[in-house]
Amino acid sequence: MIVKILIAVLIFGITVIIHELGHFLLAKANGITVTEFSIGFGPTVVKTEKGGTVYSLKLLPFGGACQMLGEDGEEEGEGTFNSKSVWARISVVAAGPVFNMILAFFCAIFVISYAGSSPARVTEVADGSPEAEAGLEAGDIITSYEGRHISIGKELNSVMTVRGVPTDEITLEVKKADGEKKTITYEPTVTTRYMMGFNYDDCDRGMEFTYVQQNMPLAAAGVVAGDLLVSINGVPITCVADFTVYQTEHPFDGSAVTLEYEHSGKTKEITVTPVENTYANVQFSYQLREKQSPIGVLKYSVLEIKYWVRTVIDSVSMLITGQYSVNDLSGPVGVVDAIGTAYDDVKSQGVLVTVMTMLNMVILLSSNLGVMNLLPLPALDGGRLVFLIIEAIRGKPIRRDLEGMVHFAGLVLLMALMVYVMIHDVQRIL
């Protein structure tokens, strides 16, 4: 337990430190006085001063700060933030998110060098399936799914999982082995059955829920991805094979089902009622990873970051449109728990696999931190950039006191949201 918490805190801390380091280095490069560079927040545990900057370690290991002279005030004397050109200030503010992307990129290089990455290359198509009859063949590379460009196999997998598969008609754009581009449209095979809304797989600890669909019975009952299925109606489930046998002998029929599941080391019991659901069968498989040349590693590292950036933007969009709720957000506590769960799942597979998994978590977390900080919201880097870009266009700044009030209000709201999310994370973990 202690080891996984330390690893999780370390990963979270690294992503935040790199973000603040970006601000720090660009501030120093532009002659801005950095009054304090801190790791963590809360009471100071230890500090030292060098070159006019206080370097401190705080008690709580979540977050960090790069405090610059005059950053939130109207001071414009030598070495203050506001005394520098608007483009210098833009570079300082943007440096945090940019450094997060750089960190994610270099981590992606290590992961892809080891595990590989690939386009969505079709490996098998079921004989006699609608896909085969429409002309989809092994070796085809899927470049677009329902109008959405697909760069890597992981992206296709994510889009089909989160957005679902149409039951009436599916349109794919593929690149044939000879380079020909072709549009394939077909009506999929459709199945109707009772479901609770989840994907699953085996892990070291048992059968894990790898995805829990929103607005479906299991999600409504409080189950989240990473939980383990323990039993169904008193029948023990230790692996996917057990679940498959149970479903074969006792298919869901709309009757209430009693589940035992493990959440953060605690066993809980719930009663859920499967709902009738009509879904399309995907009767082809595709490659997620294949080894790459050095040039391929660089190419797919860029595409990996592009995938995560797009995923974060999609998630924000779904939050705004109500497809996700605030309760689906995770703060530092939830992130540490997710990293710890990932560590538990892979630690028995060896040091190399564990390291690659943790690097994947760094990619995910760093990309998230970079994109989220660029959102044009007060108190975030993106909100500050909005004011600076307006200043660049107008040729003069918006009143400093007005900007300060906007950022302060945003900070208050952001802190309130963080407290709410933290409480919800603790409740979810417990």
Short mmCIF file of C-alpha atoms in Angstrom, two decimals:
data_model
loop_
_atom_site.label_atom_id
_atom_site.label_comp_id
_atom_site.label_asym_id
_atom_site.label_seq_id
_atom_site.Cartn_x
_atom_site.Cartn_y
_atom_site.Cartn_z
CA MET A 1 0.00 0.00 0.00
CA ILE A 2 2.75 2.46 1.02
CA VAL A 3 4.77 1.70 -2.12
CA LYS A 4 1.90 2.33 -4.53
CA ILE A 5 0.97 5.58 -2.77
CA LEU A 6 4.58 6.78 -2.95
CA ILE A 7 4.78 5.90 -6.67
CA ALA A 8 1.48 7.64 -7.35
CA VAL A 9 2.51 10.77 -5.45
CA LEU A 10 5.88 10.75 -7.26
CA ILE A 11 4.23 10.59 -10.70
CA PHE A 12 1.72 13.28 -9.82
CA GLY A 13 4.49 15.42 -8.37
CA ILE A 14 6.73 15.07 -11.43
CA THR A 15 4.02 16.29 -13.81
CA VAL A 16 3.31 19.33 -11.62
CA ILE A 17 7.01 20.11 -11.08
CA ILE A 18 7.68 20.00 -14.84
CA HIS A 19 4.73 22.35 -15.39
CA GLU A 20 6.00 24.86 -12.85
CA LEU A 21 9.57 24.42 -14.11
CA GLY A 22 8.39 25.64 -17.51
CA HIS A 23 7.09 28.86 -15.95
CA PHE A 24 10.27 29.17 -13.85
CA LEU A 25 12.78 28.77 -16.69
CA LEU A 26 10.99 31.16 -19.05
CA ALA A 27 10.56 33.69 -16.25
CA LYS A 28 14.30 33.56 -15.51
CA ALA A 29 15.12 33.76 -19.24
CA ASN A 30 13.00 36.91 -19.54
CA GLY A 31 14.50 38.61 -16.50
CA ILE A 32 11.44 38.21 -14.27
CA THR A 33 12.15 37.84 -10.55
CA VAL A 34 10.85 34.54 -9.19
CA THR A 35 10.13 35.10 -5.51
CA GLU A 36 9.40 31.44 -4.67
CA PHE A 37 9.47 28.10 -6.42
CA SER A 38 7.60 25.54 -4.32
CA ILE A 39 6.76 21.86 -4.54
CA GLY A 40 3.45 20.89 -2.90
CA PHE A 41 1.23 23.26 -0.97
CA GLY A 42 0.31 24.01 2.62
CA PRO A 43 2.81 24.63 5.45
CA THR A 44 6.49 24.82 4.46
CA VAL A 45 8.56 21.82 5.55
CA VAL A 46 11.96 23.02 4.36
CA LYS A 47 13.21 25.96 2.32
CA THR A 48 16.36 27.60 1.06
CA GLU A 49 17.12 30.83 -0.76
CA LYS A 50 19.39 31.27 -3.75
CA GLY A 51 19.68 34.12 -6.21
CA GLY A 52 16.73 35.95 -4.73
CA THR A 53 14.40 32.94 -5.08
CA VAL A 54 13.07 30.89 -2.19
CA TYR A 55 12.96 27.17 -3.01
CA SER A 56 10.55 25.35 -0.71
CA LEU A 57 9.01 21.96 -0.07
CA LYS A 58 5.46 22.06 1.28
CA LEU A 59 3.70 19.54 3.51
CA LEU A 60 1.04 18.33 1.05
CA PRO A 61 2.63 16.71 -2.04
CA PHE A 62 -0.08 17.78 -4.50
CA GLY A 63 0.68 20.74 -6.72
CA GLY A 64 3.35 23.39 -6.77
CA ALA A 65 3.85 27.04 -7.62
CA CYS A 66 6.17 29.48 -9.36
CA GLN A 67 5.50 32.88 -7.81
CA MET A 68 6.75 35.85 -9.81
CA LEU A 69 7.21 39.41 -8.65
CA GLY A 70 4.16 41.52 -9.52
CA GLU A 71 2.35 38.63 -11.20
CA ASP A 72 -1.00 39.41 -9.56
CA GLY A 73 -0.55 43.11 -8.94
CA GLU A 74 0.01 46.42 -10.70
CA GLU A 75 3.75 46.67 -9.96
CA GLU A 76 5.82 47.43 -13.03
CA GLY A 77 9.28 48.00 -11.55
CA GLU A 78 12.46 46.24 -12.58
CA GLY A 79 12.12 42.44 -12.60
CA THR A 80 8.33 42.42 -12.27
CA PHE A 81 6.07 40.32 -14.45
CA ASN A 82 4.22 43.33 -15.84
CA SER A 83 7.41 45.19 -16.77
CA LYS A 84 8.14 42.74 -19.58
CA SER A 85 6.73 42.78 -23.11
CA VAL A 86 3.40 41.11 -23.72
CA TRP A 87 5.07 38.41 -25.83
CA ALA A 88 7.57 37.67 -23.06
CA ARG A 89 4.69 37.27 -20.61
CA ILE A 90 2.78 35.05 -23.05
CA SER A 91 5.85 32.79 -23.35
CA VAL A 92 6.12 32.52 -19.56
CA VAL A 93 2.44 31.66 -19.06
CA ALA A 94 2.34 29.19 -21.97
CA ALA A 95 5.56 27.46 -20.90
CA GLY A 96 3.87 25.36 -18.19
CA PRO A 97 1.46 23.52 -20.53
CA VAL A 98 4.15 23.32 -23.24
CA PHE A 99 6.57 21.63 -20.83
CA ASN A 100 3.83 19.14 -19.91
CA MET A 101 3.49 18.22 -23.60
CA ILE A 102 7.26 17.86 -23.91
CA LEU A 103 7.31 15.53 -20.89
CA ALA A 104 4.47 13.46 -22.37
CA PHE A 105 6.28 13.28 -25.73
CA PHE A 106 9.52 11.95 -24.27
CA CYS A 107 7.66 9.40 -22.14
CA ALA A 108 5.79 8.30 -25.28
CA ILE A 109 9.13 7.72 -27.03
CA PHE A 110 10.17 5.27 -24.29
CA VAL A 111 6.82 3.44 -24.27
CA ILE A 112 6.51 3.14 -28.06
CA SER A 113 10.16 2.08 -28.41
CA TYR A 114 9.34 -0.83 -26.10
CA ALA A 115 5.70 -1.69 -26.85
CA GLY A 116 5.18 -0.21 -30.30
CA SER A 117 2.22 1.63 -31.79
CA SER A 118 0.36 1.43 -35.06
CA PRO A 119 -2.42 2.73 -37.24
CA ALA A 120 -5.77 0.90 -36.98
CA ARG A 121 -4.60 -1.91 -39.25
CA VAL A 122 -7.28 -4.59 -39.76
CA THR A 123 -5.98 -8.03 -38.82
CA GLU A 124 -9.09 -10.17 -39.35
CA VAL A 125 -12.60 -9.87 -40.80
CA ALA A 126 -15.25 -12.51 -40.04
CA ASP A 127 -16.23 -14.55 -43.11
CA GLY A 128 -19.69 -13.71 -44.39
CA SER A 129 -20.01 -10.65 -42.14
CA PRO A 130 -21.46 -7.35 -43.42
CA GLU A 131 -17.97 -5.87 -43.11
CA ALA A 132 -16.50 -8.55 -45.38
CA GLU A 133 -19.30 -8.20 -47.91
CA ALA A 134 -18.76 -4.43 -47.98
CA GLY A 135 -15.11 -4.96 -48.91
CA LEU A 136 -13.21 -4.62 -45.63
CA GLU A 137 -10.12 -6.85 -45.72
CA ALA A 138 -7.23 -7.83 -43.46
CA GLY A 139 -4.40 -5.39 -44.07
CA ASP A 140 -6.68 -2.38 -44.58
CA ILE A 141 -5.86 0.65 -42.45
CA ILE A 142 -8.93 2.41 -41.04
CA THR A 143 -8.31 6.16 -41.40
CA SER A 144 -11.81 7.42 -40.54
CA TYR A 145 -14.70 6.10 -38.49
CA GLU A 146 -18.10 7.80 -38.79
CA GLY A 147 -16.46 10.96 -40.09
CA ARG A 148 -13.80 11.10 -37.37
CA HIS A 149 -10.18 10.90 -38.47
CA ILE A 150 -8.32 7.96 -36.93
CA SER A 151 -4.55 8.17 -36.45
CA ILE A 152 -3.84 5.13 -34.27
CA GLY A 153 -5.59 1.91 -33.31
CA LYS A 154 -6.00 3.10 -29.74
CA GLU A 155 -8.03 6.06 -31.00
CA LEU A 156 -10.46 3.81 -32.90
CA ASN A 157 -10.84 1.63 -29.84
CA SER A 158 -11.55 4.67 -27.64
CA VAL A 159 -14.09 6.23 -30.01
CA MET A 160 -16.01 2.98 -30.45
CA THR A 161 -16.03 2.37 -26.68
CA VAL A 162 -17.08 5.85 -25.56
CA ARG A 163 -19.33 6.93 -28.42
CA GLY A 164 -20.70 3.51 -29.26
CA VAL A 165 -21.26 1.80 -32.61
CA PRO A 166 -24.24 2.86 -34.79
CA THR A 167 -26.86 0.15 -35.24
CA ASP A 168 -28.23 1.41 -38.56
CA GLU A 169 -25.24 2.19 -40.77
CA ILE A 170 -21.47 2.44 -40.32
CA THR A 171 -19.11 4.37 -42.59
CA LEU A 172 -15.38 3.69 -42.64
CA GLU A 173 -12.63 5.17 -44.75
CA VAL A 174 -9.74 2.78 -45.32
CA LYS A 175 -6.39 2.72 -47.02
CA LYS A 176 -5.84 -0.50 -48.97
CA ALA A 177 -2.57 -2.40 -49.10
CA ASP A 178 -1.89 -0.94 -52.58
CA GLY A 179 -2.43 2.61 -51.29
CA GLU A 180 -5.95 3.01 -52.71
CA LYS A 181 -8.34 4.96 -50.49
CA LYS A 182 -11.86 3.58 -50.23
CA THR A 183 -15.07 4.46 -48.40
CA ILE A 184 -16.93 1.47 -46.97
CA THR A 185 -20.54 1.77 -45.81
CA TYR A 186 -22.50 -1.17 -44.40
CA GLU A 187 -25.36 -2.15 -42.11
CA PRO A 188 -23.93 -4.05 -39.10
CA THR A 189 -25.28 -7.20 -37.54
CA VAL A 190 -27.45 -6.12 -34.61
CA THR A 191 -28.08 -7.96 -31.35
CA THR A 192 -30.63 -7.18 -28.63
CA ARG A 193 -30.05 -8.42 -25.11
CA TYR A 194 -30.13 -7.37 -21.47
CA MET A 195 -27.02 -5.52 -20.29
CA MET A 196 -25.64 -3.61 -17.31
CA GLY A 197 -23.17 -1.47 -19.25
CA PHE A 198 -19.54 -2.47 -18.77
CA ASN A 199 -16.42 -3.84 -20.43
CA TYR A 200 -14.13 -6.20 -18.58
CA ASP A 201 -10.85 -8.10 -18.68
CA ASP A 202 -8.68 -10.31 -16.52
CA CYS A 203 -6.03 -8.72 -14.33
CA ASP A 204 -3.76 -10.08 -11.62
CA ARG A 205 -6.45 -9.59 -8.98
CA GLY A 206 -9.38 -11.12 -10.86
CA MET A 207 -12.01 -9.90 -13.33
CA GLU A 208 -11.76 -6.14 -13.63
CA PHE A 209 -14.33 -3.67 -14.91
CA THR A 210 -12.25 -1.80 -17.49
CA TYR A 211 -15.04 0.55 -18.60
CA VAL A 212 -18.39 1.43 -17.01
CA GLN A 213 -20.92 3.05 -19.35
CA GLN A 214 -22.67 6.19 -18.17
CA ASN A 215 -26.47 6.09 -17.82
CA MET A 216 -26.46 2.31 -17.45
CA PRO A 217 -27.33 0.25 -14.34
CA LEU A 218 -23.80 -0.52 -13.16
CA ALA A 219 -22.68 3.12 -13.28
CA ALA A 220 -25.89 4.21 -11.53
CA ALA A 221 -25.08 1.75 -8.73
CA GLY A 222 -21.68 3.39 -8.17
CA VAL A 223 -19.34 0.88 -9.81
CA VAL A 224 -16.32 2.48 -11.51
CA ALA A 225 -13.58 1.28 -13.84
CA GLY A 226 -10.91 -0.59 -11.89
CA ASP A 227 -13.34 -2.34 -9.54
CA LEU A 228 -13.31 -6.15 -9.43
CA LEU A 229 -16.29 -8.47 -9.80
CA VAL A 230 -16.36 -10.90 -6.87
CA SER A 231 -19.64 -12.79 -7.35
CA ILE A 232 -23.00 -12.81 -9.16
CA ASN A 233 -26.03 -14.04 -7.22
CA GLY A 234 -23.68 -15.83 -4.83
CA VAL A 235 -21.62 -17.53 -7.57
CA PRO A 236 -17.90 -16.66 -7.13
CA ILE A 237 -16.22 -14.97 -10.10
CA THR A 238 -12.44 -15.18 -10.05
CA CYS A 239 -11.74 -14.53 -13.73
CA VAL A 240 -13.37 -13.78 -17.09
CA ALA A 241 -13.80 -17.52 -17.75
CA ASP A 242 -16.02 -17.83 -14.66
CA PHE A 243 -18.12 -14.89 -15.83
CA THR A 244 -18.45 -16.37 -19.32
CA VAL A 245 -19.67 -19.69 -17.89
CA TYR A 246 -22.16 -17.89 -15.64
CA GLN A 247 -23.55 -15.84 -18.51
CA THR A 248 -23.91 -18.95 -20.66
CA GLU A 249 -25.85 -20.77 -17.95
CA HIS A 250 -27.74 -17.73 -16.59
CA PRO A 251 -28.13 -15.09 -19.32
CA PHE A 252 -29.46 -11.76 -18.08
CA ASP A 253 -33.21 -11.53 -18.66
CA GLY A 254 -34.29 -8.33 -16.96
CA SER A 255 -34.44 -9.85 -13.48
CA ALA A 256 -32.61 -8.15 -10.62
CA VAL A 257 -29.05 -9.40 -10.08
CA THR A 258 -27.03 -9.24 -6.87
CA LEU A 259 -23.36 -8.41 -7.39
CA GLU A 260 -20.46 -8.39 -5.01
CA TYR A 261 -17.54 -6.27 -6.14
CA GLU A 262 -14.28 -5.05 -4.69
CA HIS A 263 -13.65 -1.32 -4.56
CA SER A 264 -10.35 -0.03 -3.16
CA GLY A 265 -9.84 -3.24 -1.20
CA LYS A 266 -13.36 -3.29 0.26
CA THR A 267 -16.12 -5.67 -0.82
CA LYS A 268 -19.51 -4.13 -1.52
CA GLU A 269 -22.86 -5.65 -2.46
CA ILE A 270 -25.41 -4.11 -4.82
CA THR A 271 -28.58 -5.20 -6.59
CA VAL A 272 -28.98 -4.03 -10.19
CA THR A 273 -31.50 -4.73 -12.92
CA PRO A 274 -30.13 -5.23 -16.46
CA VAL A 275 -31.86 -3.21 -19.18
CA GLU A 276 -32.66 -4.25 -22.72
CA ASN A 277 -30.09 -2.86 -25.11
CA THR A 278 -29.65 -3.08 -28.87
CA TYR A 279 -26.08 -2.90 -30.12
CA ALA A 280 -24.06 -3.52 -33.25
CA ASN A 281 -21.59 -6.39 -33.47
CA VAL A 282 -18.10 -5.40 -34.62
CA GLN A 283 -16.94 -8.37 -36.68
CA PHE A 284 -13.40 -7.32 -37.42
CA SER A 285 -10.26 -6.92 -35.33
CA TYR A 286 -7.48 -4.39 -35.69
CA GLN A 287 -3.95 -3.83 -34.51
CA LEU A 288 -3.25 -1.60 -31.53
CA ARG A 289 0.52 -1.98 -31.38
CA GLU A 290 3.36 -3.13 -33.61
CA LYS A 291 7.10 -2.46 -33.39
CA GLN A 292 8.34 0.72 -35.07
CA SER A 293 11.55 1.99 -36.64
CA PRO A 294 13.26 4.99 -34.98
CA ILE A 295 11.43 7.35 -37.36
CA GLY A 296 8.18 5.48 -36.65
CA VAL A 297 8.75 5.88 -32.91
CA LEU A 298 8.97 9.66 -33.29
CA LYS A 299 5.94 9.76 -35.61
CA TYR A 300 3.74 7.69 -33.33
CA SER A 301 4.94 9.54 -30.24
CA VAL A 302 3.54 12.71 -31.79
CA LEU A 303 0.32 10.89 -32.71
CA GLU A 304 0.08 9.51 -29.16
CA ILE A 305 0.16 13.04 -27.71
CA LYS A 306 -2.32 14.19 -30.36
CA TYR A 307 -4.63 11.33 -29.29
CA TRP A 308 -4.51 12.30 -25.62
CA VAL A 309 -4.98 16.01 -26.34
CA ARG A 310 -8.03 15.19 -28.45
CA THR A 311 -9.36 12.83 -25.77
CA VAL A 312 -9.12 15.53 -23.10
CA ILE A 313 -10.85 18.07 -25.38
CA ASP A 314 -13.61 15.53 -26.12
CA SER A 315 -14.04 14.87 -22.40
CA VAL A 316 -14.40 18.59 -21.67
CA SER A 317 -16.92 18.86 -24.51
CA MET A 318 -18.92 15.93 -23.10
CA LEU A 319 -18.82 17.56 -19.65
CA ILE A 320 -20.21 20.80 -21.09
CA THR A 321 -22.96 18.99 -23.03
CA GLY A 322 -23.98 16.93 -20.00
CA GLN A 323 -22.73 13.55 -21.24
CA TYR A 324 -20.40 13.60 -18.25
CA SER A 325 -21.14 15.20 -14.89
CA VAL A 326 -18.96 16.92 -12.30
CA ASN A 327 -19.09 13.64 -10.35
CA ASP A 328 -17.08 12.02 -13.15
CA LEU A 329 -14.15 14.37 -12.52
CA SER A 330 -11.12 13.27 -10.52
CA GLY A 331 -8.83 15.47 -8.49
CA PRO A 332 -5.40 14.70 -6.98
CA VAL A 333 -6.84 12.06 -4.61
CA GLY A 334 -8.63 10.26 -7.44
CA VAL A 335 -5.57 10.46 -9.69
CA VAL A 336 -3.31 8.99 -7.02
CA ASP A 337 -5.83 6.18 -6.46
CA ALA A 338 -5.99 5.44 -10.22
CA ILE A 339 -2.20 5.32 -10.49
CA GLY A 340 -2.03 3.05 -7.45
CA THR A 341 -4.64 0.70 -8.94
CA ALA A 342 -2.71 0.54 -12.23
CA TYR A 343 0.46 -0.29 -10.30
CA ASP A 344 -1.29 -3.10 -8.41
CA ASP A 345 -2.57 -4.57 -11.69
CA VAL A 346 0.85 -4.87 -13.35
CA LYS A 347 3.47 -5.15 -10.60
CA SER A 348 3.57 -8.95 -10.85
CA GLN A 349 4.39 -8.76 -14.57
CA GLY A 350 7.90 -7.52 -13.97
CA VAL A 351 9.80 -4.29 -13.58
CA LEU A 352 9.81 -3.37 -17.29
CA VAL A 353 6.04 -3.73 -17.76
CA THR A 354 5.45 -1.83 -14.53
CA VAL A 355 7.73 1.02 -15.62
CA MET A 356 6.04 1.22 -19.04
CA THR A 357 2.61 1.32 -17.38
CA MET A 358 3.69 4.08 -15.04
CA LEU A 359 5.13 6.04 -17.98
CA ASN A 360 1.75 5.69 -19.68
CA MET A 361 0.18 7.23 -16.59
CA VAL A 362 2.66 10.12 -16.85
CA ILE A 363 1.64 10.62 -20.51
CA LEU A 364 -2.04 10.62 -19.58
CA LEU A 365 -1.63 12.91 -16.57
CA SER A 366 0.81 15.33 -18.19
CA SER A 367 -1.32 15.68 -21.33
CA ASN A 368 -4.39 16.30 -19.17
CA LEU A 369 -2.60 18.91 -17.09
CA GLY A 370 -1.29 20.65 -20.20
CA VAL A 371 -4.64 20.84 -21.98
CA MET A 372 -6.74 21.66 -18.92
CA ASN A 373 -4.44 24.54 -18.00
CA LEU A 374 -4.94 26.04 -21.46
CA LEU A 375 -8.71 26.25 -21.03
CA PRO A 376 -9.71 29.95 -21.22
CA LEU A 377 -10.91 30.05 -17.61
CA PRO A 378 -9.93 32.65 -14.97
CA ALA A 379 -7.02 31.65 -12.71
CA LEU A 380 -5.81 29.02 -15.20
CA ASP A 381 -2.93 29.64 -17.62
CA GLY A 382 -5.48 29.75 -20.45
CA GLY A 383 -7.41 32.52 -18.70
CA ARG A 384 -4.24 34.57 -18.28
CA LEU A 385 -3.37 34.03 -21.93
CA VAL A 386 -6.77 35.41 -22.95
CA PHE A 387 -6.00 38.72 -21.20
CA LEU A 388 -2.49 38.81 -22.67
CA ILE A 389 -3.71 38.11 -26.22
CA ILE A 390 -6.34 40.87 -25.85
CA GLU A 391 -3.52 43.16 -24.70
CA ALA A 392 -1.43 42.22 -27.73
CA ILE A 393 -4.35 43.01 -30.06
CA ARG A 394 -5.37 46.28 -28.33
CA GLY A 395 -1.84 47.49 -27.79
CA LYS A 396 -2.55 48.15 -24.13
CA PRO A 397 -3.52 45.99 -21.13
CA ILE A 398 -6.93 45.63 -19.57
CA ARG A 399 -7.03 47.31 -16.17
CA ARG A 400 -4.81 45.29 -13.83
CA ASP A 401 -7.24 45.54 -10.93
CA LEU A 402 -10.09 44.24 -13.11
CA GLU A 403 -7.98 41.34 -14.35
CA GLY A 404 -6.94 40.58 -10.78
CA MET A 405 -10.57 40.47 -9.59
CA VAL A 406 -11.52 38.12 -12.45
CA HIS A 407 -8.66 35.75 -11.66
CA PHE A 408 -9.41 35.88 -7.92
CA ALA A 409 -13.07 35.00 -8.54
CA GLY A 410 -11.99 32.19 -10.82
CA LEU A 411 -9.55 30.92 -8.20
CA VAL A 412 -12.28 30.86 -5.53
CA LEU A 413 -14.60 28.89 -7.82
CA LEU A 414 -11.76 26.57 -8.85
CA MET A 415 -10.84 25.87 -5.22
CA ALA A 416 -14.50 25.17 -4.39
CA LEU A 417 -14.67 22.73 -7.30
CA MET A 418 -11.43 21.05 -6.18
CA VAL A 419 -12.76 20.62 -2.65
CA TYR A 420 -16.01 19.11 -3.99
CA VAL A 421 -14.12 16.77 -6.31
CA MET A 422 -11.73 15.75 -3.53
CA ILE A 423 -14.62 14.91 -1.18
CA HIS A 424 -16.29 12.91 -3.97
CA ASP A 425 -13.00 11.11 -4.70
CA VAL A 426 -12.61 10.15 -1.04
CA GLN A 427 -16.21 8.89 -0.89
CA ARG A 428 -15.69 6.90 -4.08
CA ILE A 429 -12.48 5.33 -2.79
CA LEU A 430 -13.99 4.49 0.60
#
